Amino acid sequence: MPLLDVHKLRVDLRTHRGVAPAVRDMTFTLDRGETLGLIGESGCGKSMTALALMGLTPENATVSGSLKLEGRELIGLHDRDWRAIRGYETAMIFQEPMTALNPVHRVGAQITEPLRLHQNLSGSAAREKAIALLDRVGIPDAARRVDSFPHQFSGGQRQRIMIAMALACEPDLLIADEPTTALDVTVQKQILGLIHELVTERGMALILISHDLGLIAQNVQRMLVMYGGSVVESGPAADVFARPAHPYTRGLLAARPSLEHRLVAHRSERLPTIPGSVPDLFSMPPGCPFAGRCPFTEEACATQSPPVMPLQGDHQFRCRRADVVLAATEPLPVGAGLPAMAAADEGTAPIAGKPAPTNVAARA
């Protein structure tokens, strides 16, 4: 039995404009000790998925489908039952620690809260463990700084405090939502190294959410590529980076600046781009969310849900025109964008699908 089993998870947001589907038919499993990455541009549903997994969706959200933790169905749980799970069996590192931490409470009090709630520790015992946690995540002079307020720490230190809070009760599942946002490169590396070390040390499952392709390539075993609230491609990270299949994944990877491009490209040359823009949630087609921007779009793509197409091993993607897409292996020259949709009807191979460099895939 997997630790986490998500099947056709859906999150609908009720607004004055109507109902917006923020997450559509999300399906995946996660075992203990496994690492999973969610990748996609802003607004694709990554953070809303994380909030649904934590039972923290906004009041105007309706969550449906199935979400099982160690076989226990979580959809429909009362809030008091969710409170018994959050921080104890599941925990989350939020994007921005300055807004996630309470500015009027000392960090020690915020770390000890889950310890006293879930483990029934006394005040002194919880404080001792909080100091030990701060020391473990690299906060200097932890015994003194446990009584400091969030604004008295640097951005990197606040993120370390968030990690200490999330790991206080040694949860089975840790969700890290953009844990290195607004941190400099050196601190990013330290934070990611710390998360990896602690997850390995405690045998937890990790869901890492990011729009940073390099971060995902280096830190997870499997990945889900999201677009418009849906998973369009999934599989082992090394396979997805080496052999991207979905037109969106190919376009996303082709838009990365590579060392080769920087060395040989003229300054006037542009990186490949995906034409158009992400559709509004209220304008999302009922079929494939990428329909309209995809150069292989045909009329049925926008109205019919794309089937799951298996590839090698656990690698799969969702597409109605999989045979045509997979046959289009020729990348566009650097600087060219994806051509108009009409090109697909002429049997051309318009997708900029250059695979990631071998060394990037090998680090996944």
Short mmCIF file of N, CA, C and O in Angstrom, two decimals, residues 207-315:
data_model
loop_
_atom_site.label_atom_id
_atom_site.label_comp_id
_atom_site.label_asym_id
_atom_site.label_seq_id
_atom_site.Cartn_x
_atom_site.Cartn_y
_atom_site.Cartn_z
N ILE A 207 7.38 15.78 -1.41
CA ILE A 207 6.83 16.39 -2.61
C ILE A 207 7.45 17.77 -2.72
O ILE A 207 7.26 18.62 -1.84
N LEU A 208 8.22 17.98 -3.77
CA LEU A 208 8.92 19.25 -3.98
C LEU A 208 8.24 20.00 -5.13
O LEU A 208 8.14 19.49 -6.24
N ILE A 209 7.76 21.20 -4.84
CA ILE A 209 7.03 22.00 -5.82
C ILE A 209 7.92 23.15 -6.28
O ILE A 209 8.51 23.85 -5.45
N SER A 210 8.03 23.31 -7.59
CA SER A 210 8.89 24.38 -8.10
C SER A 210 8.58 24.67 -9.56
O SER A 210 7.93 23.87 -10.24
N HIS A 211 9.00 25.86 -10.03
CA HIS A 211 8.99 26.13 -11.46
C HIS A 211 10.42 26.14 -11.98
O HIS A 211 10.65 26.48 -13.15
N ASP A 212 11.37 25.77 -11.13
CA ASP A 212 12.79 25.75 -11.48
C ASP A 212 13.15 24.36 -11.99
O ASP A 212 13.20 23.38 -11.23
N LEU A 213 13.40 24.25 -13.29
CA LEU A 213 13.68 22.95 -13.90
C LEU A 213 14.95 22.31 -13.34
O LEU A 213 14.99 21.10 -13.09
N GLY A 214 16.00 23.10 -13.13
CA GLY A 214 17.24 22.57 -12.61
C GLY A 214 17.08 22.02 -11.21
O GLY A 214 17.64 20.97 -10.86
N LEU A 215 16.31 22.72 -10.39
CA LEU A 215 16.07 22.28 -9.02
C LEU A 215 15.37 20.92 -9.01
O LEU A 215 15.73 20.02 -8.24
N ILE A 216 14.36 20.77 -9.87
CA ILE A 216 13.63 19.50 -9.94
C ILE A 216 14.53 18.40 -10.46
O ILE A 216 14.55 17.27 -9.94
N ALA A 217 15.33 18.69 -11.49
CA ALA A 217 16.20 17.67 -12.10
C ALA A 217 17.18 17.09 -11.09
O ALA A 217 17.51 15.90 -11.15
N GLN A 218 17.64 17.91 -10.17
CA GLN A 218 18.69 17.48 -9.25
C GLN A 218 18.18 16.90 -7.93
O GLN A 218 18.97 16.34 -7.18
N ASN A 219 16.86 17.03 -7.66
CA ASN A 219 16.42 16.72 -6.31
C ASN A 219 15.28 15.72 -6.18
O ASN A 219 14.88 15.41 -5.06
N VAL A 220 14.71 15.21 -7.28
CA VAL A 220 13.60 14.27 -7.16
C VAL A 220 13.82 13.04 -8.03
O VAL A 220 14.57 13.08 -9.01
N GLN A 221 13.13 11.97 -7.67
CA GLN A 221 13.18 10.73 -8.45
C GLN A 221 12.14 10.73 -9.56
O GLN A 221 12.40 10.29 -10.68
N ARG A 222 10.92 11.18 -9.23
CA ARG A 222 9.83 11.23 -10.21
C ARG A 222 9.30 12.65 -10.29
O ARG A 222 9.46 13.44 -9.36
N MET A 223 8.62 12.96 -11.39
CA MET A 223 8.09 14.31 -11.55
C MET A 223 6.76 14.30 -12.29
O MET A 223 6.48 13.40 -13.09
N LEU A 224 5.94 15.29 -11.99
CA LEU A 224 4.68 15.53 -12.69
C LEU A 224 4.77 16.91 -13.32
O LEU A 224 5.10 17.89 -12.64
N VAL A 225 4.48 17.00 -14.60
CA VAL A 225 4.45 18.28 -15.30
C VAL A 225 3.00 18.74 -15.35
O VAL A 225 2.14 18.04 -15.89
N MET A 226 2.73 19.93 -14.79
CA MET A 226 1.35 20.44 -14.72
C MET A 226 1.16 21.62 -15.67
O MET A 226 2.04 22.44 -15.86
N TYR A 227 -0.06 21.67 -16.22
CA TYR A 227 -0.45 22.81 -17.04
C TYR A 227 -1.95 22.97 -16.92
O TYR A 227 -2.70 22.00 -17.09
N GLY A 228 -2.41 24.16 -16.60
CA GLY A 228 -3.85 24.43 -16.53
C GLY A 228 -4.58 23.56 -15.55
O GLY A 228 -5.73 23.18 -15.78
N GLY A 229 -3.93 23.22 -14.42
CA GLY A 229 -4.58 22.41 -13.40
C GLY A 229 -4.53 20.93 -13.62
O GLY A 229 -5.03 20.15 -12.81
N SER A 230 -3.91 20.48 -14.72
CA SER A 230 -3.86 19.06 -15.05
C SER A 230 -2.41 18.58 -15.17
O SER A 230 -1.52 19.36 -15.49
N VAL A 231 -2.21 17.29 -14.92
CA VAL A 231 -0.91 16.67 -15.17
C VAL A 231 -0.86 16.26 -16.63
O VAL A 231 -1.67 15.45 -17.08
N VAL A 232 0.07 16.83 -17.38
CA VAL A 232 0.17 16.51 -18.81
C VAL A 232 1.24 15.47 -19.09
O VAL A 232 1.21 14.81 -20.13
N GLU A 233 2.20 15.30 -18.18
CA GLU A 233 3.25 14.30 -18.36
C GLU A 233 3.80 13.91 -16.99
O GLU A 233 3.87 14.73 -16.08
N SER A 234 4.17 12.66 -16.85
CA SER A 234 4.73 12.18 -15.59
C SER A 234 5.69 11.04 -15.85
O SER A 234 5.63 10.39 -16.90
N GLY A 235 6.57 10.80 -14.88
CA GLY A 235 7.52 9.70 -15.02
C GLY A 235 8.78 9.96 -14.23
O GLY A 235 8.90 10.98 -13.54
N PRO A 236 9.74 9.05 -14.32
CA PRO A 236 11.04 9.30 -13.69
C PRO A 236 11.64 10.59 -14.21
O PRO A 236 11.59 10.87 -15.42
N ALA A 237 12.21 11.38 -13.31
CA ALA A 237 12.72 12.69 -13.72
C ALA A 237 13.76 12.58 -14.83
O ALA A 237 13.75 13.38 -15.78
N ALA A 238 14.65 11.61 -14.73
CA ALA A 238 15.69 11.45 -15.76
C ALA A 238 15.08 11.19 -17.13
O ALA A 238 15.54 11.72 -18.15
N ASP A 239 14.00 10.38 -17.19
CA ASP A 239 13.36 10.07 -18.47
C ASP A 239 12.64 11.27 -19.05
O ASP A 239 12.69 11.52 -20.26
N VAL A 240 11.93 12.03 -18.19
CA VAL A 240 11.18 13.18 -18.68
C VAL A 240 12.13 14.24 -19.23
O VAL A 240 11.88 14.84 -20.27
N PHE A 241 13.26 14.47 -18.55
CA PHE A 241 14.21 15.46 -19.04
C PHE A 241 14.93 14.99 -20.29
O PHE A 241 15.21 15.79 -21.19
N ALA A 242 15.23 13.70 -20.38
CA ALA A 242 15.96 13.19 -21.53
C ALA A 242 15.06 12.99 -22.75
O ALA A 242 15.49 13.21 -23.88
N ARG A 243 13.79 12.59 -22.51
CA ARG A 243 12.88 12.30 -23.62
C ARG A 243 11.51 12.92 -23.36
O ARG A 243 10.52 12.18 -23.18
N PRO A 244 11.39 14.25 -23.33
CA PRO A 244 10.08 14.88 -23.10
C PRO A 244 9.13 14.53 -24.22
O PRO A 244 9.51 14.54 -25.40
N ALA A 245 7.88 14.22 -23.89
CA ALA A 245 6.92 13.77 -24.90
C ALA A 245 5.83 14.78 -25.17
O ALA A 245 5.51 15.06 -26.33
N HIS A 246 5.22 15.34 -24.13
CA HIS A 246 4.11 16.27 -24.33
C HIS A 246 4.60 17.57 -24.97
O HIS A 246 5.69 18.06 -24.63
N PRO A 247 3.85 18.15 -25.89
CA PRO A 247 4.28 19.41 -26.52
C PRO A 247 4.59 20.51 -25.52
O PRO A 247 5.51 21.30 -25.74
N TYR A 248 3.85 20.57 -24.42
CA TYR A 248 4.13 21.61 -23.42
C TYR A 248 5.48 21.35 -22.74
O TYR A 248 6.28 22.28 -22.55
N THR A 249 5.74 20.10 -22.36
CA THR A 249 7.01 19.76 -21.73
C THR A 249 8.17 20.07 -22.67
O THR A 249 9.19 20.63 -22.26
N ARG A 250 8.01 19.73 -23.94
CA ARG A 250 9.07 19.99 -24.91
C ARG A 250 9.31 21.49 -25.06
O ARG A 250 10.46 21.95 -25.10
N GLY A 251 8.23 22.25 -25.14
CA GLY A 251 8.37 23.69 -25.27
C GLY A 251 9.00 24.31 -24.03
O GLY A 251 9.83 25.23 -24.13
N LEU A 252 8.64 23.79 -22.86
CA LEU A 252 9.18 24.29 -21.60
C LEU A 252 10.68 24.05 -21.53
O LEU A 252 11.46 24.94 -21.17
N LEU A 253 11.12 22.86 -21.87
CA LEU A 253 12.54 22.53 -21.82
C LEU A 253 13.33 23.26 -22.90
O LEU A 253 14.48 23.65 -22.68
N ALA A 254 12.72 23.43 -24.07
CA ALA A 254 13.43 24.10 -25.17
C ALA A 254 13.64 25.58 -24.88
O ALA A 254 14.55 26.20 -25.44
N ALA A 255 12.82 26.15 -24.01
CA ALA A 255 12.93 27.58 -23.71
C ALA A 255 14.04 27.89 -22.72
O ALA A 255 14.30 29.06 -22.42
N ARG A 256 14.71 26.85 -22.20
CA ARG A 256 15.80 27.09 -21.26
C ARG A 256 17.05 27.55 -21.99
O ARG A 256 17.42 26.98 -23.02
N PRO A 257 17.73 28.53 -21.48
CA PRO A 257 19.04 28.88 -22.06
C PRO A 257 20.06 27.82 -21.69
O PRO A 257 20.19 27.45 -20.53
N SER A 258 20.78 27.30 -22.68
CA SER A 258 21.80 26.29 -22.43
C SER A 258 23.18 26.91 -22.58
O SER A 258 23.35 27.97 -23.19
N LEU A 259 24.18 26.23 -22.03
CA LEU A 259 25.55 26.71 -22.17
C LEU A 259 25.95 26.76 -23.64
O LEU A 259 26.62 27.70 -24.09
N GLU A 260 25.53 25.76 -24.40
CA GLU A 260 25.85 25.71 -25.83
C GLU A 260 25.27 26.93 -26.55
O GLU A 260 25.94 27.58 -27.36
N HIS A 261 24.03 27.28 -26.21
CA HIS A 261 23.39 28.43 -26.84
C HIS A 261 24.13 29.72 -26.48
O HIS A 261 24.34 30.60 -27.30
N ARG A 262 24.54 29.84 -25.23
CA ARG A 262 25.22 31.05 -24.79
C ARG A 262 26.57 31.22 -25.48
O ARG A 262 27.02 32.34 -25.72
N LEU A 263 27.20 30.10 -25.83
CA LEU A 263 28.52 30.17 -26.43
C LEU A 263 28.47 30.52 -27.92
O LEU A 263 29.34 31.22 -28.43
N VAL A 264 27.45 30.01 -28.62
CA VAL A 264 27.45 30.15 -30.08
C VAL A 264 26.39 31.11 -30.60
O VAL A 264 26.48 31.57 -31.74
N ALA A 265 25.38 31.41 -29.80
CA ALA A 265 24.28 32.22 -30.31
C ALA A 265 24.67 33.70 -30.40
O ALA A 265 25.43 34.21 -29.59
N HIS A 266 24.13 34.34 -31.41
CA HIS A 266 24.32 35.78 -31.55
C HIS A 266 23.39 36.48 -30.56
O HIS A 266 22.33 35.96 -30.20
N ARG A 267 23.78 37.63 -30.11
CA ARG A 267 22.99 38.34 -29.12
C ARG A 267 21.57 38.65 -29.60
O ARG A 267 20.65 38.80 -28.80
N SER A 268 21.39 38.76 -30.89
CA SER A 268 20.08 39.08 -31.42
C SER A 268 19.15 37.88 -31.48
O SER A 268 17.95 38.03 -31.67
N GLU A 269 19.70 36.68 -31.33
CA GLU A 269 18.89 35.48 -31.41
C GLU A 269 18.07 35.31 -30.14
O GLU A 269 18.53 35.58 -29.04
N ARG A 270 16.85 34.83 -30.31
CA ARG A 270 15.95 34.65 -29.19
C ARG A 270 15.78 33.17 -28.87
O ARG A 270 15.91 32.31 -29.74
N LEU A 271 15.48 32.89 -27.63
CA LEU A 271 15.18 31.52 -27.23
C LEU A 271 13.84 31.10 -27.82
O LEU A 271 12.97 31.95 -28.07
N PRO A 272 13.64 29.80 -28.04
CA PRO A 272 12.32 29.33 -28.48
C PRO A 272 11.26 29.71 -27.46
O PRO A 272 11.52 29.72 -26.26
N THR A 273 10.08 30.03 -27.92
CA THR A 273 8.99 30.41 -27.03
C THR A 273 7.74 29.59 -27.34
O THR A 273 7.61 29.02 -28.43
N ILE A 274 6.84 29.54 -26.39
CA ILE A 274 5.52 28.94 -26.60
C ILE A 274 4.57 30.08 -26.90
O ILE A 274 4.40 30.97 -26.07
N PRO A 275 3.95 30.09 -28.06
CA PRO A 275 3.08 31.22 -28.42
C PRO A 275 1.83 31.28 -27.54
O PRO A 275 1.41 30.29 -26.95
N GLY A 276 1.25 32.47 -27.48
CA GLY A 276 0.03 32.64 -26.70
C GLY A 276 0.32 32.79 -25.22
O GLY A 276 1.45 33.01 -24.79
N SER A 277 -0.71 32.66 -24.42
CA SER A 277 -0.58 32.79 -22.97
C SER A 277 -1.46 31.75 -22.29
O SER A 277 -2.36 31.16 -22.92
N VAL A 278 -1.21 31.52 -21.01
CA VAL A 278 -1.99 30.53 -20.26
C VAL A 278 -3.44 31.00 -20.20
O VAL A 278 -3.71 32.14 -19.82
N PRO A 279 -4.39 30.15 -20.56
CA PRO A 279 -5.79 30.58 -20.55
C PRO A 279 -6.30 30.82 -19.14
O PRO A 279 -5.82 30.22 -18.17
N ASP A 280 -7.24 31.74 -19.02
CA ASP A 280 -7.89 31.99 -17.75
C ASP A 280 -8.60 30.72 -17.29
O ASP A 280 -9.09 29.94 -18.11
N LEU A 281 -8.66 30.50 -15.97
CA LEU A 281 -9.30 29.30 -15.46
C LEU A 281 -10.75 29.18 -15.92
O LEU A 281 -11.27 28.07 -16.10
N PHE A 282 -11.40 30.32 -16.13
CA PHE A 282 -12.79 30.28 -16.58
C PHE A 282 -12.89 29.99 -18.08
O PHE A 282 -13.96 29.68 -18.58
N SER A 283 -11.78 30.11 -18.79
CA SER A 283 -11.78 29.89 -20.23
C SER A 283 -11.09 28.59 -20.60
O SER A 283 -10.82 28.34 -21.78
N MET A 284 -10.78 27.78 -19.61
CA MET A 284 -10.06 26.54 -19.86
C MET A 284 -10.92 25.58 -20.69
O MET A 284 -12.08 25.34 -20.37
N PRO A 285 -10.37 25.04 -21.80
CA PRO A 285 -11.15 24.10 -22.60
C PRO A 285 -11.45 22.83 -21.80
O PRO A 285 -10.66 22.41 -20.96
N PRO A 286 -12.59 22.21 -22.03
CA PRO A 286 -12.94 20.99 -21.28
C PRO A 286 -12.05 19.80 -21.62
O PRO A 286 -11.97 18.84 -20.86
N GLY A 287 -11.37 19.85 -22.77
CA GLY A 287 -10.47 18.78 -23.16
C GLY A 287 -9.07 19.03 -22.67
O GLY A 287 -8.83 19.26 -21.49
N CYS A 288 -8.11 19.02 -23.58
CA CYS A 288 -6.71 19.25 -23.22
C CYS A 288 -6.50 20.73 -22.87
O CYS A 288 -6.86 21.61 -23.66
N PRO A 289 -5.91 21.04 -21.71
CA PRO A 289 -5.73 22.44 -21.34
C PRO A 289 -4.75 23.18 -22.24
O PRO A 289 -4.77 24.40 -22.31
N PHE A 290 -3.91 22.44 -22.97
CA PHE A 290 -2.91 23.06 -23.84
C PHE A 290 -3.44 23.29 -25.25
O PHE A 290 -2.75 23.86 -26.09
N ALA A 291 -4.68 22.85 -25.49
CA ALA A 291 -5.28 23.04 -26.82
C ALA A 291 -5.33 24.53 -27.14
O ALA A 291 -5.70 25.35 -26.31
N GLY A 292 -4.97 24.87 -28.36
CA GLY A 292 -4.95 26.27 -28.77
C GLY A 292 -3.54 26.82 -28.81
O GLY A 292 -3.19 27.57 -29.72
N ARG A 293 -2.71 26.44 -27.84
CA ARG A 293 -1.31 26.85 -27.85
C ARG A 293 -0.43 25.77 -28.49
O ARG A 293 0.67 26.06 -28.93
N CYS A 294 -0.95 24.57 -28.50
CA CYS A 294 -0.19 23.44 -29.05
C CYS A 294 -0.25 23.48 -30.58
O CYS A 294 -1.34 23.64 -31.16
N PRO A 295 0.88 23.33 -31.28
CA PRO A 295 0.87 23.36 -32.74
C PRO A 295 0.21 22.14 -33.37
O PRO A 295 -0.03 22.13 -34.58
N PHE A 296 -0.09 21.12 -32.57
CA PHE A 296 -0.74 19.93 -33.09
C PHE A 296 -2.25 19.93 -32.83
O PHE A 296 -2.92 18.93 -33.03
N THR A 297 -2.78 21.05 -32.35
CA THR A 297 -4.19 21.10 -31.98
C THR A 297 -5.11 20.83 -33.16
O THR A 297 -4.94 21.38 -34.24
N GLU A 298 -6.10 19.97 -32.92
CA GLU A 298 -7.21 19.80 -33.85
C GLU A 298 -8.49 20.05 -33.05
O GLU A 298 -8.45 20.14 -31.81
N GLU A 299 -9.59 20.14 -33.71
CA GLU A 299 -10.83 20.57 -33.06
C GLU A 299 -11.19 19.72 -31.86
O GLU A 299 -11.60 20.22 -30.81
N ALA A 300 -11.04 18.40 -31.96
CA ALA A 300 -11.43 17.51 -30.87
C ALA A 300 -10.56 17.67 -29.62
O ALA A 300 -10.98 17.30 -28.53
N CYS A 301 -9.35 18.22 -29.77
CA CYS A 301 -8.45 18.38 -28.62
C CYS A 301 -9.08 19.26 -27.54
O CYS A 301 -8.88 19.04 -26.35
N ALA A 302 -9.83 20.28 -27.95
CA ALA A 302 -10.41 21.22 -27.00
C ALA A 302 -11.66 20.69 -26.32
O ALA A 302 -12.07 21.21 -25.28
N THR A 303 -12.26 19.65 -26.87
CA THR A 303 -13.53 19.18 -26.35
C THR A 303 -13.46 17.79 -25.71
O THR A 303 -14.31 17.46 -24.88
N GLN A 304 -12.47 17.01 -26.08
CA GLN A 304 -12.38 15.64 -25.55
C GLN A 304 -11.16 15.49 -24.65
O GLN A 304 -10.06 15.94 -25.00
N SER A 305 -11.36 14.84 -23.53
CA SER A 305 -10.26 14.63 -22.59
C SER A 305 -9.19 13.75 -23.22
O SER A 305 -9.49 12.69 -23.78
N PRO A 306 -7.92 14.17 -23.18
CA PRO A 306 -6.86 13.38 -23.82
C PRO A 306 -6.59 12.09 -23.05
O PRO A 306 -6.58 12.08 -21.82
N PRO A 307 -6.37 10.98 -23.76
CA PRO A 307 -6.08 9.71 -23.08
C PRO A 307 -4.64 9.69 -22.57
O PRO A 307 -3.77 10.43 -23.04
N VAL A 308 -4.40 8.81 -21.60
CA VAL A 308 -3.05 8.61 -21.08
C VAL A 308 -2.31 7.68 -22.02
O VAL A 308 -2.77 6.56 -22.30
N MET A 309 -1.15 8.12 -22.49
CA MET A 309 -0.36 7.32 -23.42
C MET A 309 0.90 6.83 -22.72
O MET A 309 1.77 7.64 -22.36
N PRO A 310 1.03 5.52 -22.50
CA PRO A 310 2.22 5.00 -21.82
C PRO A 310 3.44 5.02 -22.73
O PRO A 310 3.34 4.78 -23.94
N LEU A 311 4.58 5.31 -22.14
CA LEU A 311 5.85 5.27 -22.84
C LEU A 311 6.72 4.21 -22.17
O LEU A 311 6.20 3.23 -21.65
N GLN A 312 8.00 4.39 -22.14
CA GLN A 312 8.88 3.41 -21.52
C GLN A 312 8.76 3.45 -20.00
O GLN A 312 8.79 4.52 -19.39
N GLY A 313 8.64 2.28 -19.38
CA GLY A 313 8.55 2.20 -17.93
C GLY A 313 7.34 2.94 -17.39
O GLY A 313 6.22 2.75 -17.86
N ASP A 314 7.57 3.81 -16.39
CA ASP A 314 6.48 4.57 -15.78
C ASP A 314 6.27 5.93 -16.44
O ASP A 314 5.48 6.74 -15.95
N HIS A 315 6.95 6.19 -17.52
CA HIS A 315 6.84 7.47 -18.22
C HIS A 315 5.56 7.47 -19.05
O HIS A 315 5.31 6.54 -19.82
#
